[in-house]
Tab-separated table of C-alpha atoms in Angstrom:
chain	number	residue	atom	x	y	z
A	16	MET	CA	-12.581	-32.653	35.390
A	17	GLU	CA	-9.667	-32.431	37.777
A	18	ASP	CA	-9.428	-35.324	40.225
A	19	GLU	CA	-8.642	-33.076	43.194
A	20	LYS	CA	-12.094	-31.444	42.871
A	21	ILE	CA	-13.874	-34.773	43.234
A	22	ASN	CA	-14.831	-35.610	46.819
A	23	ARG	CA	-17.837	-37.139	48.538
A	24	ALA	CA	-19.497	-33.771	49.218
A	25	TYR	CA	-19.264	-32.866	45.540
A	26	LEU	CA	-20.502	-36.272	44.328
A	27	GLU	CA	-23.506	-36.092	46.659
A	28	THR	CA	-24.648	-32.954	44.794
A	29	LEU	CA	-24.729	-34.763	41.428
A	30	SER	CA	-27.718	-36.501	39.941
A	31	PHE	CA	-27.453	-40.221	39.180
A	32	SER	CA	-27.158	-39.493	35.444
A	33	ASP	CA	-24.259	-37.095	36.124
A	34	LEU	CA	-22.577	-39.743	38.272
A	35	VAL	CA	-22.920	-42.218	35.389
A	36	LYS	CA	-21.358	-39.704	32.980
A	37	LEU	CA	-18.466	-39.176	35.381
A	38	ALA	CA	-17.994	-42.930	35.741
A	39	ASP	CA	-17.918	-43.199	31.952
A	40	GLU	CA	-15.024	-40.700	31.863
A	41	TYR	CA	-13.034	-43.157	33.973
A	42	GLY	CA	-13.982	-46.120	31.784
A	43	VAL	CA	-16.466	-47.621	34.269
A	44	ASP	CA	-19.509	-49.466	32.896
A	45	VAL	CA	-22.486	-48.734	35.206
A	46	PRO	CA	-25.728	-50.784	35.202
A	47	GLU	CA	-28.925	-48.700	35.281
A	48	ASP	CA	-30.059	-50.162	38.615
A	49	LEU	CA	-26.761	-49.674	40.482
A	50	ASP	CA	-27.197	-48.228	43.960
A	51	ARG	CA	-26.252	-44.520	44.107
A	52	ARG	CA	-24.248	-44.846	47.347
A	53	PHE	CA	-22.280	-47.761	45.995
A	54	LEU	CA	-21.492	-45.834	42.799
A	55	ILE	CA	-20.242	-42.815	44.784
A	56	THR	CA	-17.997	-45.048	46.887
A	57	GLU	CA	-16.597	-46.740	43.779
A	58	LEU	CA	-15.948	-43.383	42.097
A	59	LEU	CA	-14.042	-42.086	45.121
A	60	GLU	CA	-11.846	-45.200	45.140
A	61	ILE	CA	-11.214	-45.030	41.397
A	62	VAL	CA	-10.340	-41.321	41.510
A	63	GLU	CA	-7.877	-42.024	44.324
A	64	GLU	CA	-6.262	-44.771	42.224
A	65	PHE	CA	-5.950	-42.397	39.265
A	66	LYS	CA	-4.249	-39.843	41.529
A	67	GLN	CA	-1.749	-42.413	42.748
A	68	ASP	CA	-1.068	-43.693	39.230
A	69	SER	CA	-0.397	-40.174	37.947
A	70	GLN	CA	2.287	-39.700	40.596
A	71	VAL	CA	4.194	-42.819	39.639
A	72	THR	CA	6.432	-43.010	36.574
A	73	MET	CA	7.252	-46.557	35.541
A	74	HIS	CA	10.773	-47.315	34.309
A	75	ILE	CA	12.745	-50.358	33.280
A	76	SER	CA	16.503	-50.675	33.622
A	77	SER	CA	18.752	-50.907	30.597
A	78	ASP	CA	21.176	-53.813	30.291
A	79	ASP	CA	23.614	-51.609	28.396
A	80	ALA	CA	23.701	-48.765	30.895
A	81	GLY	CA	22.765	-49.503	34.476
A	82	THR	CA	22.230	-45.825	35.296
A	83	ASN	CA	19.845	-45.155	32.376
A	84	ASN	CA	16.091	-45.722	32.583
A	85	THR	CA	13.633	-46.089	29.704
A	86	ASN	CA	9.924	-45.349	29.861
A	87	LEU	CA	7.721	-48.371	29.259
A	88	PRO	CA	6.173	-48.321	25.766
A	89	LYS	CA	2.469	-47.580	25.369
A	90	SER	CA	2.125	-50.644	23.152
A	91	TYR	CA	4.037	-53.915	22.743
A	92	ASN	CA	2.545	-54.401	19.249
A	93	GLU	CA	0.734	-57.574	20.277
A	94	THR	CA	-2.978	-58.277	20.127
A	95	GLN	CA	-3.874	-59.407	23.634
A	96	ILE	CA	-6.357	-58.816	26.436
A	97	SER	CA	-6.070	-59.261	30.206
A	98	CYS	CA	-8.560	-59.263	33.077
A	99	VAL	CA	-7.657	-58.458	36.694
A	100	LEU	CA	-10.061	-58.623	39.624
A	101	ARG	CA	-10.233	-55.317	41.456
A	102	SER	CA	-12.722	-56.769	43.952
A	103	PRO	CA	-15.182	-59.693	43.958
A	104	VAL	CA	-17.624	-57.548	41.966
A	105	TRP	CA	-15.396	-55.336	39.789
A	106	ALA	CA	-12.900	-56.394	37.121
A	107	PHE	CA	-10.383	-54.238	35.274
A	108	VAL	CA	-9.884	-55.238	31.636
A	109	PHE	CA	-7.131	-53.859	29.404
A	110	TRP	CA	-6.072	-54.794	25.889
A	111	ASP	CA	-3.732	-53.972	23.026
A	112	ILE	CA	-4.081	-54.405	19.251
A	113	SER	CA	-1.065	-54.973	17.032
A	114	GLU	CA	-0.323	-52.688	14.088
A	115	THR	CA	-1.097	-55.532	11.677
A	116	ASP	CA	-4.546	-56.182	13.160
A	117	LEU	CA	-5.239	-52.474	13.476
A	118	SER	CA	-4.438	-51.952	9.771
A	119	MET	CA	-6.755	-54.849	8.927
A	120	LEU	CA	-9.571	-53.279	10.957
A	121	LYS	CA	-9.121	-49.809	9.485
A	122	ALA	CA	-9.313	-51.312	5.984
A	123	LEU	CA	-12.837	-52.545	6.842
A	124	HIS	CA	-14.062	-48.940	7.365
A	125	ASP	CA	-17.229	-50.004	9.204
A	126	TYR	CA	-15.786	-52.130	12.012
A	127	SER	CA	-16.777	-51.947	15.679
A	128	LEU	CA	-15.213	-53.412	18.817
A	129	ALA	CA	-16.795	-55.011	21.864
A	130	LEU	CA	-15.890	-56.910	24.995
A	131	ARG	CA	-17.664	-60.261	25.296
A	132	VAL	CA	-17.939	-61.428	28.912
A	133	CYS	CA	-18.166	-65.237	28.904
A	134	ILE	CA	-19.539	-66.977	31.994
A	135	LEU	CA	-18.008	-70.436	32.451
A	136	GLU	CA	-19.036	-73.252	34.747
A	137	SER	CA	-15.444	-74.459	35.152
A	138	GLN	CA	-11.982	-73.226	34.228
A	139	ASN	CA	-11.592	-75.900	31.552
A	140	ASP	CA	-14.823	-75.136	29.703
A	141	LEU	CA	-14.475	-73.734	26.189
A	142	ALA	CA	-18.128	-72.860	25.561
A	143	PRO	CA	-19.730	-70.352	27.963
A	144	VAL	CA	-23.016	-71.094	29.693
A	145	GLU	CA	-23.963	-67.475	29.002
A	146	SER	CA	-22.375	-64.293	27.720
A	147	PHE	CA	-23.028	-60.597	27.177
A	148	GLU	CA	-21.229	-57.853	25.281
A	149	ILE	CA	-20.192	-54.284	26.005
A	150	ASP	CA	-19.435	-51.930	23.123
A	151	ILE	CA	-16.155	-50.044	23.382
A	152	ALA	CA	-15.178	-46.760	21.763
A	153	TYR	CA	-12.371	-46.343	19.254
A	154	GLY	CA	-9.013	-45.601	20.827
A	155	VAL	CA	-9.999	-46.950	24.261
A	156	ASN	CA	-7.882	-49.781	25.674
A	157	GLU	CA	-9.205	-50.294	29.198
A	158	GLN	CA	-12.557	-50.786	30.916
A	159	TYR	CA	-14.003	-51.500	34.363
A	160	LEU	CA	-16.671	-54.216	34.382
A	161	LEU	CA	-19.307	-54.990	37.006
A	162	ILE	CA	-19.404	-58.782	37.351
A	163	PRO	CA	-22.831	-60.458	37.675
A	164	ALA	CA	-23.414	-62.007	41.090
A	165	GLY	CA	-23.176	-65.736	41.684
A	166	LYS	CA	-20.784	-66.528	38.814
A	167	LYS	CA	-17.797	-68.866	39.144
A	168	ASN	CA	-15.475	-68.152	36.216
A	169	ILE	CA	-15.217	-65.535	33.484
A	170	ARG	CA	-13.245	-65.090	30.277
A	171	ILE	CA	-13.132	-61.794	28.414
A	172	GLU	CA	-12.968	-61.770	24.622
A	173	LEU	CA	-12.046	-58.811	22.409
A	174	VAL	CA	-14.417	-59.023	19.441
A	175	TYR	CA	-14.674	-57.049	16.214
A	176	SER	CA	-17.660	-56.842	13.861
A	177	SER	CA	-17.898	-55.714	10.250
A	178	GLY	CA	-21.032	-56.374	8.250
A	179	SER	CA	-21.882	-60.050	8.751
A	180	THR	CA	-18.351	-60.839	9.963
A	181	ARG	CA	-17.824	-61.292	13.693
A	182	GLU	CA	-14.471	-62.536	14.967
A	183	VAL	CA	-12.529	-62.802	18.216
A	184	LEU	CA	-9.268	-60.865	18.141
A	185	ALA	CA	-8.004	-62.059	21.529
A	186	PHE	CA	-9.242	-63.629	24.758
A	187	SER	CA	-8.057	-63.421	28.342
A	188	PRO	CA	-7.115	-66.302	30.630
A	189	VAL	CA	-10.024	-67.645	32.674
A	190	VAL	CA	-10.460	-65.768	35.951
A	191	SER	CA	-12.003	-67.585	38.927
A	192	LEU	CA	-14.286	-65.460	41.096
A	193	PRO	CA	-14.299	-65.630	44.902
A	194	GLU	CA	-17.407	-67.327	46.238
A	195	ASN	CA	-19.697	-65.303	48.468
A	196	SER	CA	-20.340	-66.458	51.992
A	197	ALA	CA	-23.850	-67.849	52.425
A	198	PHE	CA	-24.264	-65.425	55.346
A	199	VAL	CA	-23.500	-62.490	53.031
A	200	GLU	CA	-25.641	-63.827	50.186
A	201	ASN	CA	-28.742	-64.584	52.293
A	202	PHE	CA	-28.585	-61.958	55.035
A	203	GLU	CA	-31.638	-59.704	55.333
A	204	PRO	CA	-32.611	-57.320	58.149
A	205	GLY	CA	-35.306	-58.816	60.339
A	206	VAL	CA	-34.606	-62.394	59.252
A	207	LYS	CA	-33.129	-64.511	62.028
A	208	THR	CA	-29.707	-66.001	61.277
A	209	ASP	CA	-28.326	-68.798	63.465
A	210	PHE	CA	-24.860	-67.508	64.315
A	211	SER	CA	-22.806	-69.400	66.856
A	212	GLU	CA	-22.158	-67.595	70.137
A	213	ILE	CA	-18.473	-67.227	69.233
A	214	ALA	CA	-19.403	-65.695	65.863
A	215	LYS	CA	-21.698	-63.211	67.580
A	216	LEU	CA	-18.807	-62.032	69.758
A	217	SER	CA	-16.931	-61.077	66.591
A	218	GLY	CA	-19.591	-58.506	65.680
A	219	ILE	CA	-20.553	-60.379	62.498
A	220	GLU	CA	-24.194	-59.241	62.686
A	221	GLU	CA	-23.206	-55.558	62.722
A	222	ILE	CA	-20.726	-56.131	59.886
A	223	LEU	CA	-23.334	-57.827	57.693
A	224	MET	CA	-25.893	-55.119	58.459
A	225	ASP	CA	-23.394	-52.464	57.351
A	226	GLN	CA	-22.583	-54.499	54.229
A	227	TYR	CA	-26.269	-54.868	53.410
A	228	LYS	CA	-26.954	-51.134	53.717
A	229	ASN	CA	-23.941	-49.979	51.706
A	230	TYR	CA	-22.964	-52.734	49.291
A	231	ARG	CA	-25.871	-55.139	48.917
A	232	GLN	CA	-26.567	-53.846	45.393
A	233	SER	CA	-23.243	-55.216	44.168
A	234	PHE	CA	-24.299	-58.768	45.037
A	235	SER	CA	-27.852	-58.621	43.712
């Protein structure tokens, strides 16, 4: 589907299952209970990013010829994985597998790949307090992840499985997550919140009400 045909009016005509299929085309993992309005907003932002990325060609300068540019390679032939926060609730994960590791995997015939999201209590912890996995398709090297609410640190592991064998190919650096404001976390319409008079002048109540209506699902 062409990006220029995707706008809010079009997305509003789609069923939730069609929105999920569209999100899958852009590599976005969508929980079953995600709010429809939040998903539409996220899709619009992601489509806009794809448009901007398609208009930019990345080059690096050559030491031998200052006027010549070389396109960046699709792979650096290293097995590695990285995680970048797109927002407090969405992470963008991308990875690469070296030719050596890829040949090893193909020789297994029945291998599968997954992303293991490890929840850590502190940045120095090695063992996660909890974890969950997301299966990834062959040939894919990037994925958007919805981060569970209330977590402090995450590490993403690239895992392969074959028969009874299950090994980690690579893991990302630990990423610390921004902490939610208690006002944002606990705000509910109709429940009195003791804002200071100065805070009220800022319009904080209206801001939190708007956040609750449009984005509350991402924090719950």
